[in-house]
Amino acid sequence: MLAEIKGLNEECGVFGVWGHPDSAQLTYYGLHSLQHRGQEGTGIVVSDGNKLRVVKGEGLVSEIFTSNVMEELKGTSAIGHVRYATAGGGGYENVQPLLFHSQTGSLALAHNGNLVNANFLKHQLEAQGSIFQTSSDTEVLAHLIRRSGYPQLKDQVKNALSMLKGAYAYLILTEKELMVALDPHGLRPLSLGCIGNAYVVASETCAFDVVGAEYIRDIRPGELLIINEDGITSEQFAFNSQKSICAMEYVYFSRPDSNIQGINVHTARKNMGKRLAVEAPIEADVVTGVPDSSISAAIGYAEAAGIPYEMGLVKNKYVGRTFIQPTQSLREQGVKMKLSAVRGVVEGKRVVMVDDSIVRGTTSRRIVSLLKEAGATEVHVVISSPPIKNPCFYGIDTSTKEELIASDKSVEEIRQLIGADSLTFISTEGMLGAIVKTEGTNGFCLGCFNGDYPTEIYPDTLQYYYQK
Ligand code: SF4
């Protein structure tokens, strides 16, 4: 899927290292492997044990961290971030990690996710005298930490975290410590690994493979890890935590070579395709997937249906970010620049086109049209997620409710609008059964599909996503 032009965008990625002489370099490579989670800005904060140093900027990891810049980043611990602007919008000041100085020391924050009570807390903090440097929700945590009144940083952090609502995977770096926190619902993935005696933390395990780290375990919902020269300790800052990991991490956001909660993302997607072949049996000549994130599901569908998988769509990998434009008309043009149908594969054929989601419907319509212009006699669209009817409040840019085509249209109405010969969405049970082999929907956030969100949503957040 072409996230940038489709309206379903990744959130952010974080990577951290403790106790390694090449911490900045490892963070660079880790962030590079998480680049799919955010391309708008990136930063690294490194600690040499006495002071924190930050380098950040708007752009890709390879653009910001040139070899000259990397030469200057020396230290044994580091945290880094790749950003897709969600809450608070873009701009240099919102690029993370955010670095704060006080008389008792410095503190850097890197955050993946979105707080749903950030505005509520900001109003309270401003009334008490806080002045915010950024429009990002991440900064709220720094103010809460400094105002908590507890003598020890660990307790300050635990107290501050207990006031947050929403999705957060936080890395917090001081001169002497690395802290790692995951929200009480574990909405975003976050894993712990090691390289010898050094610890690494990453949004996705694909980053571990790149830096040669060994996976230890996933961070638990409501857990605060503290890593310092005394070793690693784990504490719960929230009890009765109910895991609700984002189902879309498996469907679309994460890389196929990552494992989340021990489950390989490619395998889960392939299983979704297999399940779709049962839920939507179609007489067709070829199966094709929308590159890149739908290839795994398309392979699964083809395998289960006994129909050949073919590369019916090719992605132009060299379209730069400058082509990504926000208006609807340019989005449609963007599809043409980024995707081409392979005439030799689809001409005169009945095609099953597998995609991972439909957000606005614009991209699906263009892709169906591309395939038909290239000679496909029928185009049957199968989608490896249920219809997205509601916005996401947890850091995924799914657009406002009004822009979501499935919010007020039936499957048949969507089929007609995108010009497909048939359209099938996977069932919720089918999607979850493809990820885990257990019954029920426990353990996942399904908010954008069924409107059942794991946290309370604050009125001003609701207003933002239901605007227009
Ligand atoms: S609302 Fe949807 S996209 Fe957002 S966290 Fe939940 S499952 Fe993921």
PDB file of C-alpha atoms in Angstrom, residues 72-336:
ATOM      1  CA  GLU A  72      30.389  14.207  16.828  1.00  0.00           C
ATOM      2  CA  LEU A  73      27.910  11.889  18.512  1.00  0.00           C
ATOM      3  CA  LYS A  74      29.994  10.047  21.085  1.00  0.00           C
ATOM      4  CA  GLY A  75      28.641   8.231  24.109  1.00  0.00           C
ATOM      5  CA  THR A  76      27.623   4.929  25.604  1.00  0.00           C
ATOM      6  CA  SER A  77      23.867   5.394  25.614  1.00  0.00           C
ATOM      7  CA  ALA A  78      21.490   6.940  23.142  1.00  0.00           C
ATOM      8  CA  ILE A  79      17.867   7.233  22.129  1.00  0.00           C
ATOM      9  CA  GLY A  80      16.515   8.032  18.685  1.00  0.00           C
ATOM     10  CA  HIS A  81      13.229   8.718  16.964  1.00  0.00           C
ATOM     11  CA  VAL A  82      11.708   8.771  13.494  1.00  0.00           C
ATOM     12  CA  ARG A  83       8.670  10.964  13.225  1.00  0.00           C
ATOM     13  CA  TYR A  84       5.481  11.048  11.298  1.00  0.00           C
ATOM     14  CA  ALA A  85       3.677  14.194  12.419  1.00  0.00           C
ATOM     15  CA  THR A  86       0.428  13.271  14.152  1.00  0.00           C
ATOM     16  CA  ALA A  87      -0.482  15.195  17.295  1.00  0.00           C
ATOM     17  CA  GLY A  88       0.825  18.740  17.193  1.00  0.00           C
ATOM     18  CA  GLY A  89       1.772  18.748  13.516  1.00  0.00           C
ATOM     19  CA  GLY A  90       5.195  19.074  11.917  1.00  0.00           C
ATOM     20  CA  GLY A  91       8.027  21.587  12.265  1.00  0.00           C
ATOM     21  CA  TYR A  92      11.571  21.358  13.594  1.00  0.00           C
ATOM     22  CA  GLU A  93      10.565  22.076  17.199  1.00  0.00           C
ATOM     23  CA  ASN A  94       8.399  18.940  17.234  1.00  0.00           C
ATOM     24  CA  VAL A  95      11.140  16.641  15.932  1.00  0.00           C
ATOM     25  CA  GLN A  96      12.172  14.220  18.678  1.00  0.00           C
ATOM     26  CA  PRO A  97      13.877  13.344  20.946  1.00  0.00           C
ATOM     27  CA  LEU A  98      12.945  16.444  22.937  1.00  0.00           C
ATOM     28  CA  LEU A  99      15.734  17.564  25.271  1.00  0.00           C
ATOM     29  CA  PHE A 100      15.104  19.420  28.552  1.00  0.00           C
ATOM     30  CA  HIS A 101      17.626  20.905  30.975  1.00  0.00           C
ATOM     31  CA  SER A 102      17.127  21.700  34.639  1.00  0.00           C
ATOM     32  CA  GLN A 103      19.334  22.323  37.650  1.00  0.00           C
ATOM     33  CA  THR A 104      19.078  18.673  38.638  1.00  0.00           C
ATOM     34  CA  GLY A 105      20.133  17.352  35.242  1.00  0.00           C
ATOM     35  CA  SER A 106      18.952  16.838  31.699  1.00  0.00           C
ATOM     36  CA  LEU A 107      16.288  14.579  30.292  1.00  0.00           C
ATOM     37  CA  ALA A 108      15.513  13.509  26.723  1.00  0.00           C
ATOM     38  CA  LEU A 109      12.202  12.018  25.559  1.00  0.00           C
ATOM     39  CA  ALA A 110      11.290   9.955  22.528  1.00  0.00           C
ATOM     40  CA  HIS A 111       7.631   8.956  22.148  1.00  0.00           C
ATOM     41  CA  ASN A 112       5.757   6.639  19.832  1.00  0.00           C
ATOM     42  CA  GLY A 113       1.981   6.959  20.063  1.00  0.00           C
ATOM     43  CA  ASN A 114      -0.532   9.630  20.874  1.00  0.00           C
ATOM     44  CA  LEU A 115      -1.962  10.853  24.180  1.00  0.00           C
ATOM     45  CA  VAL A 116      -5.716  11.374  24.247  1.00  0.00           C
ATOM     46  CA  ASN A 117      -5.672  13.686  27.275  1.00  0.00           C
ATOM     47  CA  ALA A 118      -2.715  15.858  26.197  1.00  0.00           C
ATOM     48  CA  ASN A 119      -4.784  19.020  25.758  1.00  0.00           C
ATOM     49  CA  PHE A 120      -6.558  18.499  29.050  1.00  0.00           C
ATOM     50  CA  LEU A 121      -3.208  18.129  30.827  1.00  0.00           C
ATOM     51  CA  LYS A 122      -1.685  21.068  28.935  1.00  0.00           C
ATOM     52  CA  HIS A 123      -4.480  23.366  30.095  1.00  0.00           C
ATOM     53  CA  GLN A 124      -3.893  22.275  33.678  1.00  0.00           C
ATOM     54  CA  LEU A 125      -0.120  22.653  33.415  1.00  0.00           C
ATOM     55  CA  GLU A 126      -0.338  26.072  31.771  1.00  0.00           C
ATOM     56  CA  ALA A 127      -2.673  27.217  34.514  1.00  0.00           C
ATOM     57  CA  GLN A 128       0.083  26.209  36.964  1.00  0.00           C
ATOM     58  CA  GLY A 129       2.714  28.208  35.054  1.00  0.00           C
ATOM     59  CA  SER A 130       4.158  25.775  32.509  1.00  0.00           C
ATOM     60  CA  ILE A 131       5.232  27.207  29.171  1.00  0.00           C
ATOM     61  CA  PHE A 132       5.406  24.708  26.315  1.00  0.00           C
ATOM     62  CA  GLN A 133       8.149  24.869  23.693  1.00  0.00           C
ATOM     63  CA  THR A 134       6.371  22.610  21.195  1.00  0.00           C
ATOM     64  CA  SER A 135       2.867  21.735  20.054  1.00  0.00           C
ATOM     65  CA  SER A 136       3.670  18.021  20.457  1.00  0.00           C
ATOM     66  CA  ASP A 137       1.842  15.982  23.099  1.00  0.00           C
ATOM     67  CA  THR A 138       5.167  14.413  24.116  1.00  0.00           C
ATOM     68  CA  GLU A 139       6.320  17.462  26.045  1.00  0.00           C
ATOM     69  CA  VAL A 140       3.510  17.022  28.567  1.00  0.00           C
ATOM     70  CA  LEU A 141       5.401  14.139  30.176  1.00  0.00           C
ATOM     71  CA  ALA A 142       8.493  16.295  30.838  1.00  0.00           C
ATOM     72  CA  HIS A 143       6.399  18.910  32.640  1.00  0.00           C
ATOM     73  CA  LEU A 144       4.569  16.285  34.689  1.00  0.00           C
ATOM     74  CA  ILE A 145       7.889  14.687  35.695  1.00  0.00           C
ATOM     75  CA  ARG A 146       9.356  17.989  36.856  1.00  0.00           C
ATOM     76  CA  ARG A 147       6.215  18.947  38.775  1.00  0.00           C
ATOM     77  CA  SER A 148       5.614  15.623  40.487  1.00  0.00           C
ATOM     78  CA  GLY A 149       7.412  16.554  43.700  1.00  0.00           C
ATOM     79  CA  TYR A 150       8.914  13.127  44.416  1.00  0.00           C
ATOM     80  CA  PRO A 151      12.629  13.179  45.335  1.00  0.00           C
ATOM     81  CA  GLN A 152      13.678  10.309  43.022  1.00  0.00           C
ATOM     82  CA  LEU A 153      13.431  10.437  39.254  1.00  0.00           C
ATOM     83  CA  LYS A 154      11.997   6.927  39.092  1.00  0.00           C
ATOM     84  CA  ASP A 155       9.040   7.953  41.262  1.00  0.00           C
ATOM     85  CA  GLN A 156       8.646  11.237  39.403  1.00  0.00           C
ATOM     86  CA  VAL A 157       8.369   9.298  36.143  1.00  0.00           C
ATOM     87  CA  LYS A 158       5.956   6.718  37.547  1.00  0.00           C
ATOM     88  CA  ASN A 159       3.753   9.445  38.966  1.00  0.00           C
ATOM     89  CA  ALA A 160       3.784  11.366  35.672  1.00  0.00           C
ATOM     90  CA  LEU A 161       3.028   8.272  33.576  1.00  0.00           C
ATOM     91  CA  SER A 162       0.038   7.454  35.760  1.00  0.00           C
ATOM     92  CA  MET A 163      -1.619  10.703  34.589  1.00  0.00           C
ATOM     93  CA  LEU A 164      -1.327   9.957  30.886  1.00  0.00           C
ATOM     94  CA  LYS A 165      -4.099   8.414  28.818  1.00  0.00           C
ATOM     95  CA  GLY A 166      -3.628   6.989  25.351  1.00  0.00           C
ATOM     96  CA  ALA A 167      -0.850   5.245  23.497  1.00  0.00           C
ATOM     97  CA  TYR A 168       2.764   5.664  24.447  1.00  0.00           C
ATOM     98  CA  ALA A 169       6.014   3.864  24.113  1.00  0.00           C
ATOM     99  CA  TYR A 170       8.453   6.245  25.807  1.00  0.00           C
ATOM    100  CA  LEU A 171      12.230   6.221  25.923  1.00  0.00           C
ATOM    101  CA  ILE A 172      13.616   8.573  28.564  1.00  0.00           C
ATOM    102  CA  LEU A 173      17.354   9.230  28.685  1.00  0.00           C
ATOM    103  CA  THR A 174      19.274  11.076  31.377  1.00  0.00           C
ATOM    104  CA  GLU A 175      23.016  11.345  31.805  1.00  0.00           C
ATOM    105  CA  LYS A 176      22.941   8.225  33.988  1.00  0.00           C
ATOM    106  CA  GLU A 177      19.866   6.193  33.073  1.00  0.00           C
ATOM    107  CA  LEU A 178      17.685   4.882  30.289  1.00  0.00           C
ATOM    108  CA  MET A 179      14.023   4.418  31.153  1.00  0.00           C
ATOM    109  CA  VAL A 180      11.527   2.595  28.967  1.00  0.00           C
ATOM    110  CA  ALA A 181       7.768   2.805  29.483  1.00  0.00           C
ATOM    111  CA  LEU A 182       4.770   1.305  27.714  1.00  0.00           C
ATOM    112  CA  ASP A 183       1.171   2.446  28.230  1.00  0.00           C
ATOM    113  CA  PRO A 184      -1.174   0.267  30.325  1.00  0.00           C
ATOM    114  CA  HIS A 185      -2.796  -1.161  27.173  1.00  0.00           C
ATOM    115  CA  GLY A 186       0.426  -1.831  25.299  1.00  0.00           C
ATOM    116  CA  LEU A 187      -1.075  -0.202  22.213  1.00  0.00           C
ATOM    117  CA  ARG A 188       2.222   0.158  20.384  1.00  0.00           C
ATOM    118  CA  PRO A 189       4.892  -2.545  20.036  1.00  0.00           C
ATOM    119  CA  LEU A 190       8.127  -2.175  22.015  1.00  0.00           C
ATOM    120  CA  SER A 191      10.801  -4.831  22.468  1.00  0.00           C
ATOM    121  CA  LEU A 192      13.919  -5.326  24.552  1.00  0.00           C
ATOM    122  CA  GLY A 193      17.096  -6.918  23.244  1.00  0.00           C
ATOM    123  CA  CYS A 194      20.800  -7.107  24.031  1.00  0.00           C
ATOM    124  CA  ILE A 195      24.206  -7.007  22.395  1.00  0.00           C
ATOM    125  CA  GLY A 196      26.508  -8.697  24.896  1.00  0.00           C
ATOM    126  CA  ASN A 197      26.117  -6.664  28.090  1.00  0.00           C
ATOM    127  CA  ALA A 198      24.497  -3.725  26.307  1.00  0.00           C
ATOM    128  CA  TYR A 199      20.703  -3.316  26.133  1.00  0.00           C
ATOM    129  CA  VAL A 200      18.723  -2.149  23.136  1.00  0.00           C
ATOM    130  CA  VAL A 201      15.068  -1.196  22.849  1.00  0.00           C
ATOM    131  CA  ALA A 202      13.124  -0.779  19.620  1.00  0.00           C
ATOM    132  CA  SER A 203       9.626  -0.267  18.268  1.00  0.00           C
ATOM    133  CA  GLU A 204      10.151  -3.300  16.053  1.00  0.00           C
ATOM    134  CA  THR A 205      12.438  -6.305  16.206  1.00  0.00           C
ATOM    135  CA  CYS A 206      13.608  -5.749  12.601  1.00  0.00           C
ATOM    136  CA  ALA A 207      15.906  -3.120  14.151  1.00  0.00           C
ATOM    137  CA  PHE A 208      17.531  -5.811  16.329  1.00  0.00           C
ATOM    138  CA  ASP A 209      18.485  -7.871  13.300  1.00  0.00           C
ATOM    139  CA  VAL A 210      20.160  -4.872  11.692  1.00  0.00           C
ATOM    140  CA  VAL A 211      22.357  -4.080  14.709  1.00  0.00           C
ATOM    141  CA  GLY A 212      23.069  -7.709  15.613  1.00  0.00           C
ATOM    142  CA  ALA A 213      21.020  -7.649  18.827  1.00  0.00           C
ATOM    143  CA  GLU A 214      19.421 -10.646  20.434  1.00  0.00           C
ATOM    144  CA  TYR A 215      15.709 -10.384  21.263  1.00  0.00           C
ATOM    145  CA  ILE A 216      14.939 -10.773  24.970  1.00  0.00           C
ATOM    146  CA  ARG A 217      11.234  -9.997  25.324  1.00  0.00           C
ATOM    147  CA  ASP A 218       8.479  -7.467  24.662  1.00  0.00           C
ATOM    148  CA  ILE A 219       7.879  -4.664  27.149  1.00  0.00           C
ATOM    149  CA  ARG A 220       4.743  -5.372  29.179  1.00  0.00           C
ATOM    150  CA  PRO A 221       1.739  -3.014  29.324  1.00  0.00           C
ATOM    151  CA  GLY A 222       2.154  -0.596  32.233  1.00  0.00           C
ATOM    152  CA  GLU A 223       5.816  -1.527  32.725  1.00  0.00           C
ATOM    153  CA  LEU A 224       8.681   0.853  33.466  1.00  0.00           C
ATOM    154  CA  LEU A 225      12.169  -0.500  32.798  1.00  0.00           C
ATOM    155  CA  ILE A 226      15.108   1.288  34.367  1.00  0.00           C
ATOM    156  CA  ILE A 227      18.555   0.569  32.948  1.00  0.00           C
ATOM    157  CA  ASN A 228      21.659   2.015  34.604  1.00  0.00           C
ATOM    158  CA  GLU A 229      25.089   0.973  35.846  1.00  0.00           C
ATOM    159  CA  ASP A 230      23.430  -1.245  38.480  1.00  0.00           C
ATOM    160  CA  GLY A 231      21.707  -3.284  35.765  1.00  0.00           C
ATOM    161  CA  ILE A 232      18.108  -3.498  34.671  1.00  0.00           C
ATOM    162  CA  THR A 233      15.023  -3.336  36.902  1.00  0.00           C
ATOM    163  CA  SER A 234      11.352  -3.625  36.052  1.00  0.00           C
ATOM    164  CA  GLU A 235       8.443  -1.978  37.835  1.00  0.00           C
ATOM    165  CA  GLN A 236       4.738  -1.666  37.083  1.00  0.00           C
ATOM    166  CA  PHE A 237       3.400   1.876  37.126  1.00  0.00           C
ATOM    167  CA  ALA A 238      -0.082   0.663  36.194  1.00  0.00           C
ATOM    168  CA  PHE A 239      -1.821  -2.407  37.503  1.00  0.00           C
ATOM    169  CA  ASN A 240      -4.750  -4.360  36.051  1.00  0.00           C
ATOM    170  CA  SER A 241      -3.300  -3.541  32.668  1.00  0.00           C
ATOM    171  CA  GLN A 242      -5.287  -5.009  29.791  1.00  0.00           C
ATOM    172  CA  LYS A 243      -3.224  -5.544  26.675  1.00  0.00           C
ATOM    173  CA  SER A 244      -4.813  -4.042  23.555  1.00  0.00           C
ATOM    174  CA  ILE A 245      -2.117  -3.960  20.901  1.00  0.00           C
ATOM    175  CA  CYS A 246      -2.983  -2.174  17.672  1.00  0.00           C
ATOM    176  CA  ALA A 247      -4.251  -4.809  15.205  1.00  0.00           C
ATOM    177  CA  MET A 248      -3.115  -2.603  12.313  1.00  0.00           C
ATOM    178  CA  GLU A 249       0.513  -3.146  13.344  1.00  0.00           C
ATOM    179  CA  TYR A 250       0.104  -6.689  12.017  1.00  0.00           C
ATOM    180  CA  VAL A 251      -2.011  -5.726   9.013  1.00  0.00           C
ATOM    181  CA  TYR A 252       0.021  -2.839   7.729  1.00  0.00           C
ATOM    182  CA  PHE A 253       2.363  -0.751   9.892  1.00  0.00           C
ATOM    183  CA  SER A 254       5.142  -3.071  10.948  1.00  0.00           C
ATOM    184  CA  ARG A 255       7.761  -4.552   8.682  1.00  0.00           C
ATOM    185  CA  PRO A 256       7.188  -8.159   7.578  1.00  0.00           C
ATOM    186  CA  ASP A 257      10.495  -9.227   9.119  1.00  0.00           C
ATOM    187  CA  SER A 258       9.458  -7.961  12.570  1.00  0.00           C
ATOM    188  CA  ASN A 259       7.962 -10.142  15.283  1.00  0.00           C
ATOM    189  CA  ILE A 260       5.371  -8.615  17.598  1.00  0.00           C
ATOM    190  CA  GLN A 261       4.571 -10.569  20.771  1.00  0.00           C
ATOM    191  CA  GLY A 262       6.523 -13.423  19.216  1.00  0.00           C
ATOM    192  CA  ILE A 263       4.387 -13.468  16.059  1.00  0.00           C
ATOM    193  CA  ASN A 264       6.042 -12.838  12.709  1.00  0.00           C
ATOM    194  CA  VAL A 265       4.283 -10.063  10.792  1.00  0.00           C
ATOM    195  CA  HIS A 266       4.735 -11.662   7.351  1.00  0.00           C
ATOM    196  CA  THR A 267       3.270 -14.937   8.620  1.00  0.00           C
ATOM    197  CA  ALA A 268       0.263 -13.150  10.133  1.00  0.00           C
ATOM    198  CA  ARG A 269      -0.365 -11.318   6.850  1.00  0.00           C
ATOM    199  CA  LYS A 270       0.002 -14.493   4.822  1.00  0.00           C
ATOM    200  CA  ASN A 271      -2.540 -16.165   7.119  1.00  0.00           C
ATOM    201  CA  MET A 272      -4.907 -13.234   6.518  1.00  0.00           C
ATOM    202  CA  GLY A 273      -4.625 -13.896   2.787  1.00  0.00           C
ATOM    203  CA  LYS A 274      -5.316 -17.593   3.325  1.00  0.00           C
ATOM    204  CA  ARG A 275      -8.353 -16.765   5.398  1.00  0.00           C
ATOM    205  CA  LEU A 276      -9.600 -14.367   2.714  1.00  0.00           C
ATOM    206  CA  ALA A 277      -9.423 -17.179   0.165  1.00  0.00           C
ATOM    207  CA  VAL A 278     -11.913 -19.046   2.357  1.00  0.00           C
ATOM    208  CA  GLU A 279     -14.102 -16.028   3.128  1.00  0.00           C
ATOM    209  CA  ALA A 280     -14.007 -14.729  -0.474  1.00  0.00           C
ATOM    210  CA  PRO A 281     -13.586 -17.622  -2.936  1.00  0.00           C
ATOM    211  CA  ILE A 282     -13.281 -16.115  -6.428  1.00  0.00           C
ATOM    212  CA  GLU A 283     -12.841 -17.654  -9.860  1.00  0.00           C
ATOM    213  CA  ALA A 284      -9.843 -15.805 -11.199  1.00  0.00           C
ATOM    214  CA  ASP A 285      -6.697 -16.225 -13.299  1.00  0.00           C
ATOM    215  CA  VAL A 286      -4.119 -14.328 -11.218  1.00  0.00           C
ATOM    216  CA  VAL A 287      -3.695 -12.906  -7.710  1.00  0.00           C
ATOM    217  CA  THR A 288      -1.719  -9.734  -7.197  1.00  0.00           C
ATOM    218  CA  GLY A 289      -0.898  -7.634  -4.132  1.00  0.00           C
ATOM    219  CA  VAL A 290      -0.560  -3.885  -3.794  1.00  0.00           C
ATOM    220  CA  PRO A 291       3.124  -3.331  -2.974  1.00  0.00           C
ATOM    221  CA  ASP A 292       4.682  -3.475  -0.500  1.00  0.00           C
ATOM    222  CA  SER A 293       2.633  -4.319   2.563  1.00  0.00           C
ATOM    223  CA  SER A 294      -0.021  -6.419   0.808  1.00  0.00           C
ATOM    224  CA  ILE A 295       2.349  -8.857  -0.904  1.00  0.00           C
ATOM    225  CA  SER A 296       2.373 -11.296   2.028  1.00  0.00           C
ATOM    226  CA  ALA A 297      -1.445 -11.477   2.128  1.00  0.00           C
ATOM    227  CA  ALA A 298      -1.601 -11.873  -1.660  1.00  0.00           C
ATOM    228  CA  ILE A 299       0.838 -14.801  -1.514  1.00  0.00           C
ATOM    229  CA  GLY A 300      -1.330 -16.405   1.177  1.00  0.00           C
ATOM    230  CA  TYR A 301      -4.496 -15.921  -0.868  1.00  0.00           C
ATOM    231  CA  ALA A 302      -2.890 -17.368  -4.007  1.00  0.00           C
ATOM    232  CA  GLU A 303      -1.510 -20.362  -2.122  1.00  0.00           C
ATOM    233  CA  ALA A 304      -4.831 -21.206  -0.461  1.00  0.00           C
ATOM    234  CA  ALA A 305      -6.942 -20.556  -3.576  1.00  0.00           C
ATOM    235  CA  GLY A 306      -4.602 -22.434  -5.937  1.00  0.00           C
ATOM    236  CA  ILE A 307      -4.406 -19.414  -8.264  1.00  0.00           C
ATOM    237  CA  PRO A 308      -0.980 -18.179  -9.465  1.00  0.00           C
ATOM    238  CA  TYR A 309       0.475 -15.181  -7.656  1.00  0.00           C
ATOM    239  CA  GLU A 310       1.824 -12.638 -10.129  1.00  0.00           C
ATOM    240  CA  MET A 311       3.408  -9.221  -9.895  1.00  0.00           C
ATOM    241  CA  GLY A 312       0.538  -7.324 -11.473  1.00  0.00           C
ATOM    242  CA  LEU A 313       1.490  -4.019  -9.875  1.00  0.00           C
ATOM    243  CA  VAL A 314       4.923  -2.447  -9.667  1.00  0.00           C
ATOM    244  CA  LYS A 315       5.918   0.314  -7.288  1.00  0.00           C
ATOM    245  CA  ASN A 316       8.231   3.096  -8.355  1.00  0.00           C
ATOM    246  CA  LYS A 317      10.564   3.187  -5.362  1.00  0.00           C
ATOM    247  CA  TYR A 318      12.291   6.371  -6.453  1.00  0.00           C
ATOM    248  CA  VAL A 319       9.454   8.850  -6.090  1.00  0.00           C
ATOM    249  CA  GLY A 320      10.727  11.312  -3.520  1.00  0.00           C
ATOM    250  CA  ARG A 321       8.814  12.687  -0.600  1.00  0.00           C
ATOM    251  CA  THR A 322       8.479  15.999  -2.421  1.00  0.00           C
ATOM    252  CA  PHE A 323       5.862  14.376  -4.629  1.00  0.00           C
ATOM    253  CA  ILE A 324       3.638  13.662  -1.675  1.00  0.00           C
ATOM    254  CA  GLN A 325       0.991  16.305  -1.704  1.00  0.00           C
ATOM    255  CA  PRO A 326      -1.918  16.647   0.658  1.00  0.00           C
ATOM    256  CA  THR A 327      -4.722  17.673  -1.714  1.00  0.00           C
ATOM    257  CA  GLN A 328      -7.135  15.084  -3.037  1.00  0.00           C
ATOM    258  CA  SER A 329      -6.406  15.759  -6.715  1.00  0.00           C
ATOM    259  CA  LEU A 330      -2.663  15.462  -6.220  1.00  0.00           C
ATOM    260  CA  ARG A 331      -3.143  12.324  -4.186  1.00  0.00           C
ATOM    261  CA  GLU A 332      -4.832  10.759  -7.192  1.00  0.00           C
ATOM    262  CA  GLN A 333      -1.976  11.860  -9.418  1.00  0.00           C
ATOM    263  CA  GLY A 334       0.398  10.438  -6.832  1.00  0.00           C
ATOM    264  CA  VAL A 335      -1.005   6.945  -7.359  1.00  0.00           C
ATOM    265  CA  LYS A 336      -0.031   7.087 -11.022  1.00  0.00           C
TER     266      LYS A 336
END
